[in-house]
XYZ file of C-alpha atoms in Angstrom:
660
model
C -22.084 29.925 -39.000
C -23.916 33.078 -40.123
C -24.998 35.689 -37.720
C -27.017 38.852 -38.346
C -29.433 41.371 -36.723
C -32.722 40.890 -38.115
C -36.522 40.765 -37.067
C -39.090 38.154 -36.521
C -40.608 38.516 -39.997
C -37.394 37.772 -41.758
C -36.833 34.817 -39.646
C -40.228 33.186 -40.223
C -41.653 34.533 -43.528
C -41.421 32.141 -46.331
C -41.697 28.356 -46.749
C -40.031 27.634 -43.444
C -40.557 25.555 -40.388
C -38.717 25.739 -36.950
C -38.592 22.487 -35.097
C -37.927 22.466 -31.319
C -36.003 19.355 -30.881
C -36.933 16.455 -28.492
C -33.949 17.161 -26.184
C -35.216 20.687 -25.346
C -37.233 21.394 -22.272
C -40.927 22.073 -22.434
C -42.382 25.610 -22.544
C -41.537 27.291 -19.056
C -41.790 31.087 -19.509
C -44.353 32.646 -17.045
C -45.646 36.038 -16.168
C -42.236 37.458 -15.491
C -40.997 36.966 -18.930
C -44.466 37.735 -20.497
C -44.538 41.165 -18.684
C -41.076 42.147 -19.862
C -41.746 41.337 -23.381
C -45.234 43.063 -23.136
C -43.556 46.303 -21.816
C -40.796 46.188 -24.493
C -43.561 45.961 -27.068
C -45.639 48.804 -25.461
C -42.587 51.144 -25.723
C -42.182 50.462 -29.418
C -45.845 51.223 -30.256
C -46.093 54.325 -28.009
C -45.815 57.150 -30.457
C -44.533 59.540 -27.702
C -41.390 57.259 -27.165
C -40.213 57.304 -30.726
C -38.154 54.006 -30.250
C -37.262 52.349 -33.658
C -36.537 48.851 -32.351
C -35.787 46.824 -29.144
C -33.280 44.080 -28.912
C -34.835 41.049 -27.057
C -32.202 38.307 -27.662
C -31.074 35.729 -30.114
C -32.437 32.597 -31.966
C -29.753 29.849 -32.646
C -30.798 27.473 -35.310
C -29.397 24.728 -37.642
C -30.669 23.674 -41.032
C -31.738 20.014 -41.149
C -33.607 19.773 -44.530
C -32.387 21.577 -47.566
C -34.972 19.998 -50.042
C -35.741 22.879 -52.535
C -39.283 21.528 -53.129
C -40.378 21.433 -49.544
C -40.417 23.364 -46.403
C -36.952 24.586 -45.229
C -36.582 23.142 -41.654
C -34.523 24.404 -38.783
C -33.723 22.921 -35.517
C -34.011 25.663 -32.760
C -30.920 25.177 -30.453
C -31.365 28.227 -28.393
C -34.195 30.919 -28.085
C -37.053 28.410 -28.272
C -38.930 29.949 -25.297
C -38.780 33.448 -26.901
C -39.769 32.136 -30.381
C -42.621 30.171 -29.159
C -43.937 33.129 -27.124
C -43.745 35.566 -30.115
C -45.803 33.155 -32.243
C -48.369 32.643 -29.458
C -48.530 36.555 -29.164
C -49.024 36.634 -32.982
C -51.935 34.223 -32.673
C -53.653 36.464 -30.077
C -53.203 39.382 -32.319
C -54.627 37.474 -35.395
C -57.658 36.585 -33.323
C -58.080 40.177 -31.997
C -58.126 41.317 -35.551
C -60.737 38.939 -36.541
C -62.810 40.010 -33.530
C -62.414 43.582 -34.396
C -63.782 43.004 -37.993
C -60.451 42.848 -39.827
C -60.558 39.510 -41.422
C -57.930 40.343 -44.083
C -55.205 41.358 -41.429
C -56.130 38.204 -39.463
C -55.587 36.011 -42.747
C -52.394 37.821 -43.537
C -50.874 37.201 -39.953
C -52.134 33.533 -40.102
C -50.993 32.575 -43.537
C -47.669 34.411 -43.683
C -46.453 34.086 -40.034
C -48.197 31.218 -38.371
C -48.639 28.509 -41.070
C -47.351 27.421 -44.385
C -50.732 27.811 -46.220
C -50.051 25.244 -49.079
C -48.453 22.593 -47.007
C -50.058 19.493 -45.371
C -49.498 17.511 -42.272
C -47.048 18.824 -39.788
C -45.235 20.953 -42.574
C -48.330 23.201 -42.182
C -47.110 24.805 -39.083
C -44.316 27.549 -38.935
C -43.234 26.083 -35.520
C -43.341 22.736 -33.900
C -42.639 22.770 -30.158
C -41.218 19.884 -28.211
C -42.786 17.009 -26.572
C -46.238 17.461 -24.932
C -46.378 21.135 -26.067
C -46.645 20.276 -29.725
C -50.250 19.229 -29.974
C -51.420 22.106 -27.641
C -49.510 24.698 -29.961
C -51.162 23.262 -32.991
C -54.563 23.535 -31.340
C -53.871 27.278 -30.405
C -53.006 27.890 -34.042
C -56.020 26.219 -35.304
C -58.248 27.902 -32.626
C -59.231 24.426 -31.280
C -58.176 24.658 -27.632
C -59.704 22.054 -25.216
C -60.808 22.501 -21.681
C -57.984 19.945 -20.680
C -55.365 22.289 -22.250
C -56.096 25.079 -19.704
C -53.245 24.193 -17.314
C -50.800 24.328 -20.022
C -48.119 27.131 -19.991
C -48.793 27.788 -23.564
C -52.575 28.475 -23.012
C -51.903 30.544 -20.092
C -49.459 32.655 -22.278
C -52.228 33.057 -24.819
C -54.651 34.026 -22.104
C -52.294 36.550 -20.657
C -51.725 38.532 -23.889
C -55.447 38.192 -24.646
C -56.208 40.040 -21.398
C -53.667 42.638 -22.196
C -55.114 43.372 -25.716
C -58.715 43.418 -24.368
C -58.547 46.965 -23.098
C -55.726 48.154 -25.466
C -56.462 51.267 -27.587
C -53.520 50.806 -29.767
C -54.277 49.731 -33.415
C -53.949 46.091 -33.986
C -51.994 46.331 -37.069
C -49.624 48.773 -35.472
C -49.139 46.083 -32.692
C -48.436 43.367 -35.363
C -45.761 45.471 -37.010
C -44.239 46.082 -33.666
C -43.988 42.317 -33.015
C -42.623 41.522 -36.591
C -40.414 44.627 -37.370
C -39.433 46.410 -34.291
C -38.565 43.598 -31.927
C -34.869 43.157 -32.828
C -33.344 39.591 -32.732
C -29.928 38.284 -33.618
C -30.290 35.138 -35.849
C -27.539 32.723 -35.698
C -27.713 29.978 -38.262
C -25.152 27.255 -37.690
C -23.644 24.833 -40.431
C -25.452 21.602 -41.034
C -22.263 19.812 -40.026
C -22.331 21.184 -36.551
C -23.426 18.870 -33.696
C -26.619 20.390 -32.365
C -26.423 18.696 -29.092
C -22.896 20.000 -28.320
C -23.884 23.484 -29.296
C -26.863 23.222 -27.071
C -24.901 21.826 -24.117
C -22.489 24.819 -24.502
C -25.067 27.367 -24.750
C -26.963 26.007 -21.616
C -23.840 26.052 -19.509
C -24.678 29.709 -18.874
C -28.466 29.738 -19.066
C -31.101 28.189 -16.765
C -29.603 24.983 -15.301
C -30.847 21.918 -16.757
C -31.691 18.990 -14.371
C -29.683 15.638 -14.669
C -32.823 14.179 -16.150
C -33.027 16.908 -18.652
C -29.389 16.306 -19.804
C -30.012 12.433 -19.995
C -33.091 13.074 -22.116
C -31.196 15.316 -24.505
C -28.280 12.924 -24.787
C -30.532 9.895 -25.577
C -32.809 11.614 -28.104
C -29.789 13.285 -29.906
C -28.557 9.612 -30.595
C -32.108 8.542 -31.853
C -32.970 9.130 -35.503
C -35.272 12.093 -35.915
C -37.919 9.792 -37.697
C -38.052 7.582 -34.456
C -37.868 10.235 -31.899
C -41.477 10.933 -31.469
C -42.422 7.194 -31.108
C -39.621 6.733 -28.556
C -40.528 9.897 -26.704
C -44.280 9.087 -26.356
C -43.869 5.285 -25.975
C -40.920 5.209 -23.246
C -39.714 8.601 -22.128
C -42.937 10.503 -21.648
C -44.433 7.710 -19.324
C -41.314 7.729 -17.127
C -41.492 11.479 -16.905
C -45.197 11.551 -16.124
C -45.167 8.766 -13.447
C -41.926 9.757 -11.788
C -42.006 13.457 -11.971
C -39.394 15.014 -9.771
C -38.037 11.591 -8.725
C -36.925 10.795 -12.406
C -33.346 11.863 -11.751
C -33.208 9.997 -8.525
C -34.553 6.924 -10.277
C -31.882 7.039 -12.883
C -29.200 7.337 -10.087
C -30.690 4.309 -8.337
C -30.743 2.370 -11.651
C -27.041 2.988 -12.176
C -26.217 2.350 -8.403
C -27.820 -1.008 -8.466
C -25.072 -2.435 -10.821
C -22.543 -1.235 -8.169
C -21.701 2.086 -9.807
C -20.853 4.826 -7.235
C -22.943 7.775 -8.460
C -23.174 11.140 -6.789
C -26.313 13.288 -7.276
C -24.473 15.697 -9.537
C -22.826 12.942 -11.644
C -25.928 10.969 -12.875
C -25.791 12.256 -16.393
C -21.995 11.807 -16.717
C -22.315 8.035 -15.398
C -25.256 7.283 -17.517
C -23.445 8.586 -20.599
C -20.487 6.306 -19.979
C -22.662 3.243 -19.616
C -25.015 4.182 -22.486
C -22.207 5.075 -24.988
C -21.562 1.325 -25.197
C -25.078 0.341 -25.728
C -27.678 0.530 -28.528
C -29.599 3.693 -27.643
C -33.169 2.578 -28.326
C -32.525 -0.700 -26.329
C -31.071 1.241 -23.535
C -34.132 3.620 -23.400
C -36.540 0.538 -23.451
C -34.631 -1.113 -20.556
C -34.729 2.275 -18.547
C -38.583 2.510 -19.107
C -39.063 -0.965 -17.923
C -37.117 -0.291 -14.764
C -39.036 2.885 -14.217
C -42.250 0.841 -13.970
C -40.620 -0.899 -10.948
C -39.460 2.278 -9.380
C -42.946 3.694 -9.810
C -44.352 1.045 -7.783
C -41.590 1.370 -5.130
C -42.814 5.000 -4.761
C -46.409 4.212 -5.205
C -47.161 0.692 -3.721
C -50.852 0.962 -4.555
C -49.824 0.520 -8.329
C -48.827 -3.015 -7.493
C -51.773 -5.235 -8.232
C -50.575 -8.227 -5.986
C -51.699 -7.445 -2.392
C -48.954 -9.302 -0.591
C -46.247 -7.569 -2.489
C -48.169 -4.221 -2.034
C -48.179 -4.747 1.739
C -44.412 -4.976 1.961
C -43.924 -2.203 -0.500
C -46.055 -0.017 1.715
C -44.055 -0.819 4.860
C -40.729 -0.073 3.093
C -42.201 3.112 1.470
C -43.611 4.220 4.889
C -40.346 3.848 6.465
C -38.743 5.945 3.716
C -36.279 3.128 3.036
C -35.075 4.488 -0.371
C -31.483 3.453 0.312
C -32.668 0.124 -0.606
C -34.055 1.040 -3.992
C -31.098 0.377 -6.025
C -31.080 -3.368 -4.953
C -34.985 -3.597 -4.990
C -35.116 -2.358 -8.577
C -33.069 -5.347 -9.891
C -34.699 -7.816 -7.672
C -38.199 -6.685 -8.937
C -36.838 -7.163 -12.403
C -35.878 -10.672 -11.625
C -39.177 -11.399 -10.135
C -40.830 -9.923 -13.260
C -38.822 -12.161 -15.645
C -39.639 -15.074 -13.392
C -36.261 -15.835 -11.791
C -37.820 -15.512 -8.340
C -41.246 -16.886 -7.396
C -43.875 -14.805 -5.628
C -43.047 -16.263 -2.308
C -39.238 -15.769 -2.795
C -39.876 -12.063 -3.646
C -42.019 -11.328 -0.719
C -39.248 -13.130 1.448
C -36.664 -10.651 0.011
C -38.906 -7.719 0.656
C -39.471 -8.759 4.138
C -35.710 -9.314 4.720
C -35.032 -5.700 3.722
C -37.830 -4.412 5.715
C -36.704 -6.244 8.761
C -33.000 -5.217 8.368
C -33.762 -1.453 8.015
C -36.201 -1.329 10.866
C -34.138 -3.299 13.388
C -31.066 -1.044 12.444
C -33.199 2.060 13.005
C -34.413 0.918 16.393
C -31.002 0.308 17.471
C -29.862 3.701 16.198
C -27.147 2.368 13.840
C -25.954 4.888 11.260
C -27.616 4.531 7.927
C -24.935 6.274 5.880
C -23.123 3.103 4.859
C -26.181 1.610 3.448
C -26.054 3.691 0.202
C -22.917 1.955 -0.721
C -23.911 -1.398 0.657
C -27.200 -1.590 -1.301
C -25.528 -0.529 -4.418
C -23.301 -3.561 -4.447
C -25.698 -6.057 -2.926
C -27.223 -7.087 -6.301
C -23.905 -8.095 -7.729
C -23.050 -9.975 -4.531
C -25.997 -12.231 -5.083
C -25.963 -12.591 -8.865
C -23.747 -15.714 -9.015
C -26.127 -17.691 -6.806
C -29.457 -19.680 -7.615
C -32.684 -18.215 -6.496
C -32.876 -20.166 -3.306
C -29.234 -19.860 -2.312
C -29.312 -16.176 -3.140
C -31.886 -15.644 -0.354
C -29.652 -17.461 2.128
C -26.629 -15.396 0.808
C -28.586 -12.225 1.500
C -29.208 -13.102 5.030
C -25.608 -13.935 5.536
C -24.502 -10.813 3.840
C -26.673 -8.457 5.877
C -26.065 -10.369 9.150
C -22.581 -9.131 9.319
C -23.407 -5.619 8.245
C -24.797 -3.961 11.393
C -27.688 -6.342 11.866
C -28.657 -6.274 15.533
C -29.375 -9.352 17.635
C -32.503 -9.429 19.908
C -30.394 -8.619 23.101
C -29.333 -5.211 21.307
C -32.947 -4.504 20.207
C -34.144 -4.868 23.867
C -31.226 -2.862 25.275
C -31.910 0.087 22.764
C -35.657 0.029 23.304
C -35.276 0.403 27.032
C -32.466 2.944 26.921
C -32.894 4.976 23.735
C -35.744 7.324 22.527
C -37.699 6.010 19.671
C -39.833 9.190 19.330
C -38.083 12.493 18.075
C -38.395 15.326 15.740
C -38.697 15.243 11.916
C -38.970 11.865 10.368
C -38.406 9.986 13.705
C -41.946 10.921 14.525
C -43.278 9.255 11.329
C -41.041 6.201 11.733
C -42.129 5.847 15.361
C -45.735 5.859 14.393
C -45.060 3.381 11.590
C -43.514 0.875 14.191
C -46.473 1.467 16.581
C -48.848 0.967 13.759
C -47.320 -2.385 12.709
C -47.479 -3.492 16.341
C -51.096 -2.504 16.469
C -51.883 -4.452 13.321
C -50.174 -7.552 14.691
C -52.984 -7.960 17.247
C -55.208 -9.078 14.323
C -58.335 -6.985 14.636
C -61.475 -8.569 13.350
C -62.488 -5.387 11.907
C -59.788 -3.156 10.238
C -58.854 -0.085 12.371
C -58.081 3.060 10.655
C -54.640 4.120 11.794
C -54.162 7.017 9.482
C -55.706 9.553 11.854
C -54.008 8.113 14.913
C -51.377 10.282 16.536
C -48.639 9.360 19.110
C -49.436 9.820 22.615
C -46.897 10.148 25.546
C -48.377 8.316 28.415
C -46.183 10.107 30.846
C -46.690 13.609 29.288
C -43.972 15.726 27.807
C -44.758 18.397 30.494
C -45.086 17.171 33.991
C -47.670 18.434 36.313
C -47.622 18.126 40.123
C -49.832 15.054 39.991
C -47.280 13.421 37.501
C -44.353 14.333 39.600
C -45.933 12.642 42.447
C -46.932 9.509 40.422
C -43.279 9.134 39.215
C -41.733 9.482 42.624
C -38.884 11.358 44.085
C -36.550 10.827 41.054
C -39.267 12.072 38.771
C -36.766 14.484 36.858
C -34.433 11.587 36.024
C -37.371 9.194 35.097
C -38.919 11.875 32.745
C -35.534 12.744 30.990
C -34.738 8.967 30.442
C -38.019 7.470 29.646
C -40.181 10.199 27.961
C -39.545 9.055 24.405
C -38.863 5.323 24.885
C -41.433 2.812 23.232
C -42.750 1.852 26.541
C -44.121 5.339 27.186
C -45.585 5.726 23.728
C -49.002 4.568 22.360
C -51.516 5.451 19.650
C -54.308 7.574 20.324
C -57.435 9.303 18.430
C -57.793 11.970 21.130
C -54.129 13.168 21.944
C -55.021 16.775 22.627
C -57.926 15.702 24.830
C -55.480 13.656 26.994
C -52.701 16.115 27.024
C -51.294 16.303 30.532
C -54.127 14.458 32.268
C -53.365 12.231 35.254
C -52.643 8.560 34.514
C -55.994 7.509 36.331
C -57.847 9.921 34.084
C -56.082 8.582 30.872
C -56.851 4.962 31.896
C -60.607 5.911 31.369
C -59.979 6.881 27.785
C -57.523 3.717 27.245
C -60.367 1.541 28.442
C -62.718 2.655 25.620
C -59.989 2.873 22.949
C -60.337 0.503 19.831
C -56.425 0.185 19.956
C -55.127 -3.015 21.463
C -51.950 -1.032 22.488
C -54.062 0.792 24.901
C -56.054 -1.883 26.549
C -53.018 -3.458 28.397
C -52.352 -0.040 29.884
C -55.619 -0.472 32.021
C -53.893 -3.119 33.932
C -51.199 -0.899 35.539
C -52.224 0.990 38.764
C -49.324 3.453 38.529
C -47.239 4.825 35.743
C -43.628 4.969 36.829
C -40.138 3.679 35.860
C -41.072 0.134 36.611
C -44.111 0.293 34.616
C -42.552 1.873 31.642
C -39.861 -0.792 31.570
C -42.296 -3.520 31.843
C -44.266 -2.206 28.987
C -41.136 -1.824 26.918
C -40.211 -5.566 27.458
C -43.755 -6.561 26.363
C -43.548 -4.343 23.237
C -40.073 -5.744 22.548
C -41.557 -9.255 22.387
C -44.051 -7.991 19.718
C -41.292 -6.206 17.823
C -39.160 -9.402 17.522
C -42.305 -11.243 16.354
C -42.988 -8.425 13.690
C -39.305 -8.313 12.702
C -37.833 -11.635 13.810
C -34.002 -12.116 13.775
C -33.015 -13.808 10.394
C -29.295 -14.329 11.110
C -27.802 -17.703 10.276
C -26.037 -20.016 12.754
C -23.538 -21.002 9.881
C -22.110 -17.339 10.080
C -19.283 -17.311 12.350
C -18.990 -14.571 14.937
C -15.215 -14.777 15.069
C -14.674 -14.211 11.302
C -13.639 -10.435 11.898
C -11.092 -10.006 9.016
C -12.048 -6.867 7.040
C -14.683 -5.782 9.478
C -15.321 -2.908 11.816
C -16.651 -3.438 15.420
C -20.009 -1.975 16.445
C -20.750 -3.247 19.870
C -18.723 -4.718 22.656
C -20.599 -6.997 24.947
C -18.499 -7.400 28.209
C -19.993 -8.782 31.331
C -23.402 -6.815 31.862
C -22.101 -3.862 29.866
C -22.831 -3.029 26.210
C -20.492 -0.362 24.748
C -20.678 1.231 21.296
C -17.173 0.970 19.492
C -15.951 2.070 16.072
C -12.423 0.618 15.790
C -10.683 -2.438 16.992
C -8.364 -0.478 19.184
C -11.439 0.486 21.280
C -12.333 -3.224 21.838
C -8.801 -3.789 23.252
C -8.992 -0.815 25.442
C -12.287 -1.613 26.936
C -11.390 -5.280 27.617
C -8.005 -4.471 29.317
C -9.817 -1.826 31.542
C -12.460 -4.354 32.409
C -9.900 -6.836 33.645
C -8.121 -3.938 35.474
C -11.198 -3.065 37.376
C -12.716 -6.509 37.822
C -9.688 -8.772 38.411
C -6.749 -6.544 39.512
C -4.526 -9.505 40.420
C -4.783 -10.959 37.088
C -4.074 -7.461 35.643
C -0.816 -7.199 37.693
C 0.157 -10.595 36.288
C -0.200 -9.349 32.764
C 2.087 -6.343 33.434
C 4.711 -8.883 34.237
C 4.029 -11.565 31.616
C 2.701 -9.414 28.516
C 4.947 -6.381 28.886
C 4.855 -5.831 25.250
C 1.103 -5.547 25.328
C 0.552 -3.626 28.564
C 3.055 -1.475 30.457
C 3.136 0.994 33.190
C 5.358 3.187 31.178
C 5.503 4.049 27.525
C 8.255 1.908 25.756
C 9.144 3.783 22.731
C 11.786 1.167 21.782
C 9.451 -1.893 22.149
C 5.919 -0.545 21.332
C 5.193 0.097 17.651
C 2.074 2.109 18.431
C 1.402 2.835 22.167
C -2.081 4.182 23.412
C -2.426 5.573 26.942
C -5.380 4.126 29.065
C -7.507 6.115 31.467
C -5.644 4.461 34.366
C -2.414 5.982 33.018
C -0.918 2.743 31.572
C -0.026 2.146 28.096
C -1.108 -0.732 25.524
C 0.132 -1.730 22.109
C -2.670 -1.267 19.662
C -0.951 -2.067 16.377
C -2.720 -5.415 15.739
C -4.953 -6.734 13.060
C -8.866 -7.250 13.765
C -8.363 -10.841 14.139
C -5.413 -10.541 16.477
C -7.275 -8.096 18.721
C -10.440 -10.501 18.818
C -8.534 -13.548 19.719
C -6.270 -11.775 22.190
C -9.114 -10.157 24.114
C -11.223 -13.235 24.313
C -8.323 -15.284 25.574
C -7.414 -12.792 28.174
C -11.007 -12.379 29.228
C -11.327 -16.246 29.696
C -7.907 -16.439 31.474
C -9.111 -13.757 33.824
C -11.773 -16.157 35.102
C -14.716 -14.623 33.384
C -17.465 -16.621 31.436
C -16.661 -16.749 27.829
C -20.327 -16.238 26.896
C -20.309 -12.692 28.559
C -17.731 -11.427 26.112
C -18.423 -10.787 22.410
C -18.255 -8.216 19.571
C -20.909 -7.178 17.070
C -19.107 -6.468 13.834
C -20.099 -4.817 10.567
C -18.281 -5.996 7.299
C -16.621 -3.239 5.352
């Protein structure tokens, strides 16, 4: 490594070319950095200041072509933003000199500092920026900037300095000398044997943080031969980067997760590197690019040409079901290579849409879905096309997929409307229900808003409408689906009475509103009645796909979600809670049998804690103790037997489980 303090003229003069490698980020300096550079330069050319030079940073490069008959080429590993800005500034000074009637000065700057006068092709340019910047930079040097280039950071940089020079009284040649001689730089030239990517990684550890996608691009292109880099970049990486934008890193994360890799957001680069190290880098990049086209359609369903597929992609996208993307990516690929037929692919999309919406309606936690969808594709791989769809249903059925009874219970008792994304998801569900009526003419739902029939703020007339328990009704039913509809005039309706609102509903184009006219009053009974009507529409839009062949009592390796006991539905998280609730139900509803259990099952239930006999005792709310150190299967079979032996109907006890 050679390091020395120098200036810009010594760095670029002669038959040299600086190449910013493909793994570097595009030009990103803006007015903040331009202003700092300009102020430094102004101090140097101000005669009153008497500054000889001003240190502005370093340029780290590595020689890549030592051909004595050609241009000496260097890869710029660090300082590329600085070097690019200085050459753009020189091009502004060149153009200003020409404008001021100084053609010789303009030619000197151009032919010694901006281009290699006697070289052809790309060797003609002193600097070759990376990626999309390269062609725009060439046009700046050749004074051929296009209208379409105006949004480029490089052109904005040129315009910034052009405006600064417009009213400047300083001699143009003095300004040129300031840039070339008085802005001091440290040039660090590495050995050709050094690994430029490792040096780049080390230097950037303390600089502006790179995104995971930046690191991945760097890694892939450092493994591709320089002669192939541009073709691979323009053909494969650039389309990914353009189409996915800020979602590029998340796409790569989902691409990795889809083959059952546990990938945290900050570990995308590390995990990809582990996988790609074993593969041919060009084949790997091409595969990544193919999957990126599927991801683009998941994000932008309008890009899918098949209307039926597009319909379900829009439903999934509107519900923001990105947790399913790792699985859908690979299923999309299987459809593309004709493993799945069109009908089979659409059925899979409808199953995922169904699964996610029904879980959401029932307020089932979505956090476990990330891991589950990551492993799902591998679960289905061994099966044929048709069998894999049945296996998909069976797999999802025991992973928190609610039955119709649970859907109805939650619709009646839980709010569907809420803050943040709950509002959008609520509108999505209502919109699907509205579409299910089958309008002869398409109704525009995009401008519709959610209307609370019983308003969020009660007036005296509404209190009278709801009855003496108006506060309780308002708190319990305000945000349930039965009290919600779609409207084009939400602000006009506001807190109007139900009789006034009915006049609007009767004129509405939305079928959801026409049924409201049939109600004489709007109270607890009316809300519950409408909830049950909408429930029937929901289970038609998202019908239960569970298979009868999947046994409910196969609970090994599962976690309980819901306990159905008598007329009660209780949310549970561990099997111990199933045992507790079942024992207490028997205690409250058949005390005689409970007393019998105290005598005959003393190792299970005891009035006092038996330290010598109970391995893990848990105290109940009645003060008694139960043994809870049992397997899931033991608790399931024990509870069901005790429930039946206590004289209750076997069909009124059950557990909804979720496989781990």
